[in-house]
mmCIF file of C-alpha atoms in Angstrom:
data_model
loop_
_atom_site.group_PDB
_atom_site.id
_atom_site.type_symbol
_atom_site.label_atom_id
_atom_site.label_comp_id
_atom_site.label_asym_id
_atom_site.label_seq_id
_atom_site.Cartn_x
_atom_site.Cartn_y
_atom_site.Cartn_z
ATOM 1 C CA UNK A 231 0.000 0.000 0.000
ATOM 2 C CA UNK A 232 1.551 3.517 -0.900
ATOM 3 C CA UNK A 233 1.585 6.111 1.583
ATOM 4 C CA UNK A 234 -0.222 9.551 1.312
ATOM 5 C CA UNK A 235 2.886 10.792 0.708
ATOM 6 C CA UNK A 236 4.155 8.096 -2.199
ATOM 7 C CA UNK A 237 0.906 8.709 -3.983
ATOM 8 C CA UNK A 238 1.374 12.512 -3.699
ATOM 9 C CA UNK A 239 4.871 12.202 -5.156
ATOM 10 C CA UNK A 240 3.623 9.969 -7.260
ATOM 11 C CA UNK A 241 0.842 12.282 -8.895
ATOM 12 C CA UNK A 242 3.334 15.131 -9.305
ATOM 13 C CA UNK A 243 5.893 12.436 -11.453
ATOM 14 C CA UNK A 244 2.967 11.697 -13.841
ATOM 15 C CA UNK A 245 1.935 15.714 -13.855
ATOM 16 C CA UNK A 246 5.531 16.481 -15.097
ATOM 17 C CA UNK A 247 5.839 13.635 -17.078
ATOM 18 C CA UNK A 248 2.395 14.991 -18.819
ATOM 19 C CA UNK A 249 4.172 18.307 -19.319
ATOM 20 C CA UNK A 250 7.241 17.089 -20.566
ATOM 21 C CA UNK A 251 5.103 14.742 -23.023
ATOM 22 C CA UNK A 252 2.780 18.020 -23.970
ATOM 23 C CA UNK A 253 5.509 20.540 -24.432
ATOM 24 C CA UNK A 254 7.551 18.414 -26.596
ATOM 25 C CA UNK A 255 4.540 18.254 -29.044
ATOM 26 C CA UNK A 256 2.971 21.366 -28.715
ATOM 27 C CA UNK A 257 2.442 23.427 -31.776
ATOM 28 C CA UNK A 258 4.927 26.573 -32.428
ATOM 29 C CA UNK A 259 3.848 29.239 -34.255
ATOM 30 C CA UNK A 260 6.105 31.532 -36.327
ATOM 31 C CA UNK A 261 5.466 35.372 -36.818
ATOM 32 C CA UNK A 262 7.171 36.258 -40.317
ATOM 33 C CA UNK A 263 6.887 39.867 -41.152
ATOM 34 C CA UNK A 264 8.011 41.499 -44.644
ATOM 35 C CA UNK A 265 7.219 45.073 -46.309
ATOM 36 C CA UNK A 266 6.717 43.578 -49.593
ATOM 37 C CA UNK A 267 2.993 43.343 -51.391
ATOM 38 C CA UNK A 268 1.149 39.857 -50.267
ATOM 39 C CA UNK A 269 -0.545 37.417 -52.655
ATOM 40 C CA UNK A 270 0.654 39.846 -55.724
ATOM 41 C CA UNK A 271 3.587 37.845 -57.220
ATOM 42 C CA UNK A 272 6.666 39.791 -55.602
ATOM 43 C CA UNK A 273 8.761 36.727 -55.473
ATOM 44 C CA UNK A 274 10.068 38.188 -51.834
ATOM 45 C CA UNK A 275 6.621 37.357 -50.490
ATOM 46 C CA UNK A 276 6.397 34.113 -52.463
ATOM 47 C CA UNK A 277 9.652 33.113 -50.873
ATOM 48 C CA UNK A 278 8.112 33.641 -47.392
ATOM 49 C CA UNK A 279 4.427 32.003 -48.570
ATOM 50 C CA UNK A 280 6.615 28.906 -49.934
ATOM 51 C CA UNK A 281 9.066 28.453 -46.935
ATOM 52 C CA UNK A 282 5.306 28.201 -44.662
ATOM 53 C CA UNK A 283 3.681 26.006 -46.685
ATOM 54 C CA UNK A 284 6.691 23.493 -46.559
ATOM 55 C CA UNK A 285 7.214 23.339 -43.141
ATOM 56 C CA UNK A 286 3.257 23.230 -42.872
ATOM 57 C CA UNK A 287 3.284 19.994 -45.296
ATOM 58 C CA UNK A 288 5.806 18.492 -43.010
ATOM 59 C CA UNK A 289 3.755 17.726 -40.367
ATOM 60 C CA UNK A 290 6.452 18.727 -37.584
ATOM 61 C CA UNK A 291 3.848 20.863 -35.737
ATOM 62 C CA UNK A 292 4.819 23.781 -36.651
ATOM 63 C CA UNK A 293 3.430 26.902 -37.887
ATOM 64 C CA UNK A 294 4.524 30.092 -40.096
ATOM 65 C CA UNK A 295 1.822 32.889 -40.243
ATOM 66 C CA UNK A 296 2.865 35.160 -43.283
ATOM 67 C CA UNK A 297 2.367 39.021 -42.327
ATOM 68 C CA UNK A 298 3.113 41.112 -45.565
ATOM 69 C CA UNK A 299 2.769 44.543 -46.800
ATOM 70 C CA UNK A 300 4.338 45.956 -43.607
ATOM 71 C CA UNK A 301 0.917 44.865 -41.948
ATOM 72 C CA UNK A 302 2.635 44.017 -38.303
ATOM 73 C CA UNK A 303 5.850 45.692 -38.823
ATOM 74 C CA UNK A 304 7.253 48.407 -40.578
ATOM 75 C CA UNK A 305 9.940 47.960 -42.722
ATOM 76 C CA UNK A 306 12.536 49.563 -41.283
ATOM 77 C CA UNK A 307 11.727 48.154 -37.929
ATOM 78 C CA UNK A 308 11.729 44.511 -38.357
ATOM 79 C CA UNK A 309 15.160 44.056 -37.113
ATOM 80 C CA UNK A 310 14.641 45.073 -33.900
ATOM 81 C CA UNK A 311 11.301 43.222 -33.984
ATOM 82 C CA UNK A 312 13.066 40.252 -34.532
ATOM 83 C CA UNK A 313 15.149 40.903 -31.480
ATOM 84 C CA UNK A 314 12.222 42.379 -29.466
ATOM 85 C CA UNK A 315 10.722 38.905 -30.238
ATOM 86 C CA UNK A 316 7.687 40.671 -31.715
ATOM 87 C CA UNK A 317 8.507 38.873 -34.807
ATOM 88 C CA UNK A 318 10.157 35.290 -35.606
ATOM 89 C CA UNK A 319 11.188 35.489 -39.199
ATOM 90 C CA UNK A 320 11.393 37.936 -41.962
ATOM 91 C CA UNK A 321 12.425 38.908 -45.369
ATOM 92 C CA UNK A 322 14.996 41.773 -44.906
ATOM 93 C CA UNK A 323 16.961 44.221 -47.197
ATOM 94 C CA UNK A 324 19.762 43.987 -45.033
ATOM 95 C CA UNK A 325 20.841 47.062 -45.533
ATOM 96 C CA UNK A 326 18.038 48.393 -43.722
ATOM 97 C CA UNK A 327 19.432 47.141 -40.367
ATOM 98 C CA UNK A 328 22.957 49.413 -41.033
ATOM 99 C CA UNK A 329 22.194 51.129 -38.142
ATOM 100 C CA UNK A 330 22.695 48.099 -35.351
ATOM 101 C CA UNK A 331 25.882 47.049 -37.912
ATOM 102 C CA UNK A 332 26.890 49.330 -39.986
ATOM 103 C CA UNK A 333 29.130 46.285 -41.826
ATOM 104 C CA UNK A 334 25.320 45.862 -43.247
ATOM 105 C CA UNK A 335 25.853 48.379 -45.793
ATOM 106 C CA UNK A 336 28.315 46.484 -48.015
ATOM 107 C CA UNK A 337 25.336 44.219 -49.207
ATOM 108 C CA UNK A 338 24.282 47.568 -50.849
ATOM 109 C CA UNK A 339 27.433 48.654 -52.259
ATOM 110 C CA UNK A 340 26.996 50.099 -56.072
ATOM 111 C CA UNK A 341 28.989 48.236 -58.206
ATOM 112 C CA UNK A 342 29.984 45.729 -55.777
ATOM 113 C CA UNK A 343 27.666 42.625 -57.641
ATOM 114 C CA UNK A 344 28.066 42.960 -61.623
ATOM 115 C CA UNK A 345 25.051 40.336 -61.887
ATOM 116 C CA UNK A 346 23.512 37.445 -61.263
ATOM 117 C CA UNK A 347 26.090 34.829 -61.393
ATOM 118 C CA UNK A 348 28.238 37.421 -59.795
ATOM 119 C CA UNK A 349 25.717 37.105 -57.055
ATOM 120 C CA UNK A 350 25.913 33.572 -56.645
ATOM 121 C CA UNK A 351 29.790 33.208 -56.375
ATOM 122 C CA UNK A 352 29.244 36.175 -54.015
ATOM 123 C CA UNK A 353 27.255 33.614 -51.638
ATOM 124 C CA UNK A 354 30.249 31.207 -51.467
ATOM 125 C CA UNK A 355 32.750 33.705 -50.440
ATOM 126 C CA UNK A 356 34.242 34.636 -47.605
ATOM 127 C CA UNK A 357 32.989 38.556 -47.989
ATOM 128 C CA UNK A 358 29.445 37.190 -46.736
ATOM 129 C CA UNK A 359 30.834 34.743 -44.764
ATOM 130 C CA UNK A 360 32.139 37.359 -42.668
ATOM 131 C CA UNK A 361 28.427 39.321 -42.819
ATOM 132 C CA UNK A 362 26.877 35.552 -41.868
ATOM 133 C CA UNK A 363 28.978 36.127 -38.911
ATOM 134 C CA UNK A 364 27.788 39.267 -38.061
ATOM 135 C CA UNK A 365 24.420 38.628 -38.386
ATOM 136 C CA UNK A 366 24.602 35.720 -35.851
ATOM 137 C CA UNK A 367 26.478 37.663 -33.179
ATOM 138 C CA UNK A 368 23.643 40.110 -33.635
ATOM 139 C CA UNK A 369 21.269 36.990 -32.776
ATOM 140 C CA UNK A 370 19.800 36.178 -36.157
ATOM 141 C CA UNK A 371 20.448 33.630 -38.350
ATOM 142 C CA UNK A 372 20.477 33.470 -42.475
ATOM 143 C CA UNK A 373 17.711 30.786 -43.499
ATOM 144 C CA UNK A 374 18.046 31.512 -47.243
ATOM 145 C CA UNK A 375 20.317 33.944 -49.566
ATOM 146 C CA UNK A 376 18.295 36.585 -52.345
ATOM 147 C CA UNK A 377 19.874 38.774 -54.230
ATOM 148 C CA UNK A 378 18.012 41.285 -56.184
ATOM 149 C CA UNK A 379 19.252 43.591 -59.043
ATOM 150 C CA UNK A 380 17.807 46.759 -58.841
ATOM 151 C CA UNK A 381 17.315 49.756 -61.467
ATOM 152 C CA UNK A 382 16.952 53.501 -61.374
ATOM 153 C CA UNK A 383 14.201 55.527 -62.447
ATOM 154 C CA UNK A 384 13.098 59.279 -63.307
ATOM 155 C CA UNK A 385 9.876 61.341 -62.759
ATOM 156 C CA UNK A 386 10.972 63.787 -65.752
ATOM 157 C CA UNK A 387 13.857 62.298 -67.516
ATOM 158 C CA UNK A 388 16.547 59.203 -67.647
ATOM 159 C CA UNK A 389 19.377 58.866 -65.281
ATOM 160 C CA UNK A 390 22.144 57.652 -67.222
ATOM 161 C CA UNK A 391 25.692 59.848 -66.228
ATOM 162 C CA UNK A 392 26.467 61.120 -63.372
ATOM 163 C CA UNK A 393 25.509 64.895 -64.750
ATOM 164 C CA UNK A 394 21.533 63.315 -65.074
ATOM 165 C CA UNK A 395 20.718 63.688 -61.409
ATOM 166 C CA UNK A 396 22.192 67.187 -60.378
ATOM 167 C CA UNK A 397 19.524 68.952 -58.566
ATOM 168 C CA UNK A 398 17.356 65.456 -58.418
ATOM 169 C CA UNK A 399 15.122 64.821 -55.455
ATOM 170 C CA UNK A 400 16.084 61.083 -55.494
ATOM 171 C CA UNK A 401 14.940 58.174 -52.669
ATOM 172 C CA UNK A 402 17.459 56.062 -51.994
ATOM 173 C CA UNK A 403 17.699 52.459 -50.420
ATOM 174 C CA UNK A 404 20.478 52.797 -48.586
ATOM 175 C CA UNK A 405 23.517 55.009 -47.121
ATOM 176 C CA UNK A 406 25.723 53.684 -49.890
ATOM 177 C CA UNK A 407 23.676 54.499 -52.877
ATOM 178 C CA UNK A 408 22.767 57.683 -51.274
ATOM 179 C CA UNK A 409 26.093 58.957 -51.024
ATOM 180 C CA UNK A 410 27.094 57.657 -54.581
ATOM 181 C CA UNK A 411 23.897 59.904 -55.804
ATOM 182 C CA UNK A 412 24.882 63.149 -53.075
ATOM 183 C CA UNK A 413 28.092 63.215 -54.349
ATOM 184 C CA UNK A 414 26.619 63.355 -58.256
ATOM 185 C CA UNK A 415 24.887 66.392 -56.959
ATOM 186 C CA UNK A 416 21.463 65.105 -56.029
ATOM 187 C CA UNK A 417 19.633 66.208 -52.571
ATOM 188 C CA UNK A 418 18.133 62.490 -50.764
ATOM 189 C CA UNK A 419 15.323 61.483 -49.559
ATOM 190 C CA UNK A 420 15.114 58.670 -46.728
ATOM 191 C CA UNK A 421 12.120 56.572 -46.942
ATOM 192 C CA UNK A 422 11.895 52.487 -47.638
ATOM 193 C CA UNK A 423 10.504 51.120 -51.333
ATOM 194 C CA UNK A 424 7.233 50.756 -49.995
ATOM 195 C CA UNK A 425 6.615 54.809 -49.806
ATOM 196 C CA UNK A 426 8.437 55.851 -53.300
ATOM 197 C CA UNK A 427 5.077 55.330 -55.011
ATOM 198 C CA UNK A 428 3.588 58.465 -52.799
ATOM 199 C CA UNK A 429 6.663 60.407 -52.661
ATOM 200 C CA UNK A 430 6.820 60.445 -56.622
ATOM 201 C CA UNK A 431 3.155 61.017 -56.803
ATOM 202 C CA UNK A 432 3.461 64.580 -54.431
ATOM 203 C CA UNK A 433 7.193 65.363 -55.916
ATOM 204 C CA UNK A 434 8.676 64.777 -52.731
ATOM 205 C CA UNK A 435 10.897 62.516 -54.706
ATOM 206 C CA UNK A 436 11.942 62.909 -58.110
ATOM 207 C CA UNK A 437 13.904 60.124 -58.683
ATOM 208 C CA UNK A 438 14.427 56.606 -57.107
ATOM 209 C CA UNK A 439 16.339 53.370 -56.969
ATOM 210 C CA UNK A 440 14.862 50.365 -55.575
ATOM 211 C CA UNK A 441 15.150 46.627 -56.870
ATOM 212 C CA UNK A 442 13.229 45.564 -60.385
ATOM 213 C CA UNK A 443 11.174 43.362 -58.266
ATOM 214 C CA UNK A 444 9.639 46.610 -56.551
ATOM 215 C CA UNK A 445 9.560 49.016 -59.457
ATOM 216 C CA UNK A 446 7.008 46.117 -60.293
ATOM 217 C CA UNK A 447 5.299 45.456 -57.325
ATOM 218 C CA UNK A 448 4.831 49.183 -56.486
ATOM 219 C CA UNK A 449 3.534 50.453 -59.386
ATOM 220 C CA UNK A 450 6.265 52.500 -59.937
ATOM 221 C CA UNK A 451 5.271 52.693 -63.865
ATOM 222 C CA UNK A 452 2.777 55.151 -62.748
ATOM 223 C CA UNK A 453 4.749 57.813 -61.162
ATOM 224 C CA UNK A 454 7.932 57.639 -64.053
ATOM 225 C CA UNK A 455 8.880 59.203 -67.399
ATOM 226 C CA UNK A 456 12.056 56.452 -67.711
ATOM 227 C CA UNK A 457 13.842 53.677 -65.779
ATOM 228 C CA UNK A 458 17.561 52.744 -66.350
ATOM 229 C CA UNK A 459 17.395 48.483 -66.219
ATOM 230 C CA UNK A 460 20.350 46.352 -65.118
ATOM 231 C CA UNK A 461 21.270 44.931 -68.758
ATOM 232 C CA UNK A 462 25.336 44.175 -68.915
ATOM 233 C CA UNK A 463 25.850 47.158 -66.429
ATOM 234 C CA UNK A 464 23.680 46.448 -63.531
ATOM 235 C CA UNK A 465 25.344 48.631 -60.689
ATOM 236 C CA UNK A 466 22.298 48.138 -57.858
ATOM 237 C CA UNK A 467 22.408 45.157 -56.208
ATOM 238 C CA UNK A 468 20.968 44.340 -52.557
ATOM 239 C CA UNK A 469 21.345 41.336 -50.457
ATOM 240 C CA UNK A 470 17.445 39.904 -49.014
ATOM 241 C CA UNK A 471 18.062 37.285 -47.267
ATOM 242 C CA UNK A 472 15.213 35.138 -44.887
ATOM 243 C CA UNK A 473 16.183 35.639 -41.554
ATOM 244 C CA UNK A 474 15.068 34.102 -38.060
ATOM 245 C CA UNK A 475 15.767 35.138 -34.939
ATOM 246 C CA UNK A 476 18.251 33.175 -32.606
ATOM 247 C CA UNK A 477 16.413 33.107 -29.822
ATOM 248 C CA UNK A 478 13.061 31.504 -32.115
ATOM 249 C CA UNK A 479 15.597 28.906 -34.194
ATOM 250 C CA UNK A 480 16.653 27.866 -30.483
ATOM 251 C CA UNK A 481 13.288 27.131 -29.561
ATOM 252 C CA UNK A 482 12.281 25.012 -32.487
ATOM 253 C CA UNK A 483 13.091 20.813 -32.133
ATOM 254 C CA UNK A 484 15.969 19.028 -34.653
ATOM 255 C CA UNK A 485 12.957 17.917 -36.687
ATOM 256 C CA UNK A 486 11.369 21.084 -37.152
ATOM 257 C CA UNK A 487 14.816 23.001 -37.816
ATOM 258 C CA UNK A 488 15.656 20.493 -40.208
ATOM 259 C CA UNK A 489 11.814 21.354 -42.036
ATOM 260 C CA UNK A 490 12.925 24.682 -42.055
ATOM 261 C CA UNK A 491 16.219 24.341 -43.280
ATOM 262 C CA UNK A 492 14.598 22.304 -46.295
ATOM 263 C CA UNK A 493 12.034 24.216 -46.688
ATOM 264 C CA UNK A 494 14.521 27.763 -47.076
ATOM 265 C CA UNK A 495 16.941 26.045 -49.631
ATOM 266 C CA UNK A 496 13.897 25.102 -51.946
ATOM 267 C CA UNK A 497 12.485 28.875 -51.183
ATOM 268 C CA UNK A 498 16.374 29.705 -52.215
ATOM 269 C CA UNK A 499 16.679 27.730 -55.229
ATOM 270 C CA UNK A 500 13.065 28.976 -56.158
ATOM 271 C CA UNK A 501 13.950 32.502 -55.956
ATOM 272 C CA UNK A 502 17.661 32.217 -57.694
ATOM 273 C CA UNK A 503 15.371 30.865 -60.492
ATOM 274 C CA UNK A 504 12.956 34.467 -60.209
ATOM 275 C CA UNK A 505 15.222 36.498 -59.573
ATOM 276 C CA UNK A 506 16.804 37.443 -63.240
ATOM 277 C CA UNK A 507 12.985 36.706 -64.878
ATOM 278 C CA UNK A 508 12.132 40.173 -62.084
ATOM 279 C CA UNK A 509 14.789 42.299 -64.359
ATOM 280 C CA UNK A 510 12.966 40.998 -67.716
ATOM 281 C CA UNK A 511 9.373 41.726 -65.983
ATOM 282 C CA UNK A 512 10.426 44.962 -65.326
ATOM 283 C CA UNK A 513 10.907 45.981 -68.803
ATOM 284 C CA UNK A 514 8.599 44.562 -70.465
ATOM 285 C CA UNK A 515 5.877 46.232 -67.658
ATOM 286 C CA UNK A 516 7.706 49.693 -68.191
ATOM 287 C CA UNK A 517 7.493 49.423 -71.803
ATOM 288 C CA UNK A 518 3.838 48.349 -72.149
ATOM 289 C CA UNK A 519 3.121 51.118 -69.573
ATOM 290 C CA UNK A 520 4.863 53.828 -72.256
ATOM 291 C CA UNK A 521 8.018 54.276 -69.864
ATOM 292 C CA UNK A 522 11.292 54.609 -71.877
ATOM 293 C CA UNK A 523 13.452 51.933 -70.656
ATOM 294 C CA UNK A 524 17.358 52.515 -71.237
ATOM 295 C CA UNK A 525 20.199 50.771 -69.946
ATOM 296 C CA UNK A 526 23.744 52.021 -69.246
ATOM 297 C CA UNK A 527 26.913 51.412 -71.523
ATOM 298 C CA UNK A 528 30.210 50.664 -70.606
ATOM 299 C CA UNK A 529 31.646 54.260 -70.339
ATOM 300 C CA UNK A 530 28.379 55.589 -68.129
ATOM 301 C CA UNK A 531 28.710 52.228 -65.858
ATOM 302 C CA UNK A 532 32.420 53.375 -65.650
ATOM 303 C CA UNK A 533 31.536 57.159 -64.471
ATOM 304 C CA UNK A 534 29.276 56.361 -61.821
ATOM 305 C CA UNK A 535 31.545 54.015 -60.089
ATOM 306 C CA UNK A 536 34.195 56.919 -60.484
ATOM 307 C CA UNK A 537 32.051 58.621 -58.237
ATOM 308 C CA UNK A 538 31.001 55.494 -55.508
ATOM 309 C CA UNK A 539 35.163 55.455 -54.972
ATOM 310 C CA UNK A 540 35.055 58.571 -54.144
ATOM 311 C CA UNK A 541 32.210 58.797 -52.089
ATOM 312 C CA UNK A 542 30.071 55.344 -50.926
ATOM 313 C CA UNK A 543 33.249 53.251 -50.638
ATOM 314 C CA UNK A 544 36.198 55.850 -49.230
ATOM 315 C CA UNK A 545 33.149 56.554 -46.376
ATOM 316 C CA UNK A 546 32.622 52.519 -45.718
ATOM 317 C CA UNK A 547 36.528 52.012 -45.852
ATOM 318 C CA UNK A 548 37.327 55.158 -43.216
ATOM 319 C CA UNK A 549 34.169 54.590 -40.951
ATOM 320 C CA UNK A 550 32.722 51.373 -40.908
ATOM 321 C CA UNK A 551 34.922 48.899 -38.775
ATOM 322 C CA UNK A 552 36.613 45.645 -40.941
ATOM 323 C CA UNK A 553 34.980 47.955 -43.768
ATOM 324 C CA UNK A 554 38.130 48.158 -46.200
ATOM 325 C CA UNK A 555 38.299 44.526 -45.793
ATOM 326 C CA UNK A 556 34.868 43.679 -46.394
ATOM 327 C CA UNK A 557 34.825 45.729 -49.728
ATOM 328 C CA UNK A 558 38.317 43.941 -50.999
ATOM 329 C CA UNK A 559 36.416 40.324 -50.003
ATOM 330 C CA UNK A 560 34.090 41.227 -51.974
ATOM 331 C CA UNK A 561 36.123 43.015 -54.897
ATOM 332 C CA UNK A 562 37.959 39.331 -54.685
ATOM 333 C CA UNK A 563 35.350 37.810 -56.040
ATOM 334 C CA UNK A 564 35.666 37.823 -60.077
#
């Protein structure tokens, strides 16, 4: 016969061992956040969408709710939402969180990636090795690599040299860019992708660069008299990776980061695929919206990245810790 006290202990074992049993299948839920447009094609919010329904499909009980269109977060603050734990996941220009590490800004260096194959050899090197590192002592972890060429585009008239943008209002992505375009002899204006549609419309902005992907997505066709396209000169590229936060990857099981992890690289390999089609889209919805489309030649390409020496990559080298190195890592890569 147990004792009182036996049967007490007893009942508290098979209480814990409930818990224990409960916990370790209990459903997790993942917040992902993104500015981009939802359930419109942008292949940034297709990524996302993809990488949920995976891990939904293998049955690992676990969760990804998609929040898009800057509806939970806004863009520039999902970084610290990540960290704040307001958010799990999201797809990031990473340039946007420069100011927690300013290293950030070499994923937005003009003329740093000369295209998309450049882009992949970029992913293997030890340039974003080191800004994998970074990332992860800032307590977020890469799930999947996206690298998106970008374009530039004018209310009134083409930017093609240098001379094209003196006086310009122009809305820049990020620091780099916007010093390449300052020292041109263009004024900036500060505001993420997902505003440049309104800031056109009210001539707050009078120029912009963003990625193809959004000149799409955000209707930019509407607001411009002529966009300059990558072609053989592309000098905008940005690095968009999905990211999760540390402290959310820890809490997940081996068999639901291993769904993730699957699910990313197919979301990866998916996107790699989009991601020079976005360019083409681009021009063909410019042109069939009666925007002159132009591309830069050799000697223009040359001129503007007289001027990011000068200006975007002399400031990263002299300010930005490790930032000479991370720009001749990168310069490495042929």
């Amino acid at each position: 016969m147990k004792t009182s006290v036996q049967r007490h202990l007893s009942a508290i074992a098979l209480a814990a061992m409930a818990a224990i049993g409960t916990a370790a299948h209990a459903e997790v839920t993942l917040k992902a956040s993104h500015q981009f447009p939802g359930g419109k094609g942008d292949v940034r919010d297709e990524m996302v969408q993809m990488i949920a329904r995976e891990v939904a499909a293998a049955n690992v009980d676990m969760t990804i709710k998609v929040f898009p269109g800057s509806s939970l977060v806004k863009a520039q603050e999902q970084w610290k939402a990540m960290l704040s734990g307001q958010i799990d996941m999201t797809s990031l220009p990473l340039d946007y969180a420069s100011g927690f590490h300013p290293q950030f800004g070499a994923t937005l260096m003009p003329g740093l990636v000369k295209g998309h194959a450049h882009a992949r050899r970029i992913n293997d090197s030890a340039f974003l090795k080191d800004i994998k590192g970074i990332i992860e002592k800032g307590g977020v972890k890469v799930l999947a690599d996206a690298w998106l060429a970008g374009a530039f585009g004018g209310k009134d008239k083409c930017i093609k040299k240098p001379d094209d943008v003196v006086g310009m209002k122009v809305r820049s992505a990020g620091a780099t860019f916007s010093q390449m375009w300052a020292g041109a002899g263009a004024s900036i204006v500060s505001i993420p992708s997902s505003e440049v549609y309104s800031a056109l419309q009210q001539g707050v902005a009078t120029g912009t660069d963003t990625s193809t992907g959004s000149f799409v997505s955000f209707r930019l066709y509407e607001q411009l008299k002529c966009v300059t396209a990558p072609g053989d000169n592309a000098l905008w590229f940005m690095y968009e990776p999905v990211l999760i936060s540390m402290k959310s990857w820890d809490k997940l099981n081996p068999a639901q980061q291993k769904a993730l992890m699957a699910a990313s690289q197919k979301a990866e390999n998916f996107f790699e695929a989009e991601s020079k089609k976005l360019d083409e889209k681009m021009v063909e919805t410019f042109k069939a919206n009666k925007v002159e489309v132009v591309t830069l030649t050799d000697a223009e390409a040359d001129a503007w990245r007289a001027v990011a020496q000068k200006t975007s990559y002399k400031e990263f080298a002299d300010k930005v810790p490790g930032g000479k190195e991370l720009i001749e890592k990168a310069l490495s890569v042929k």
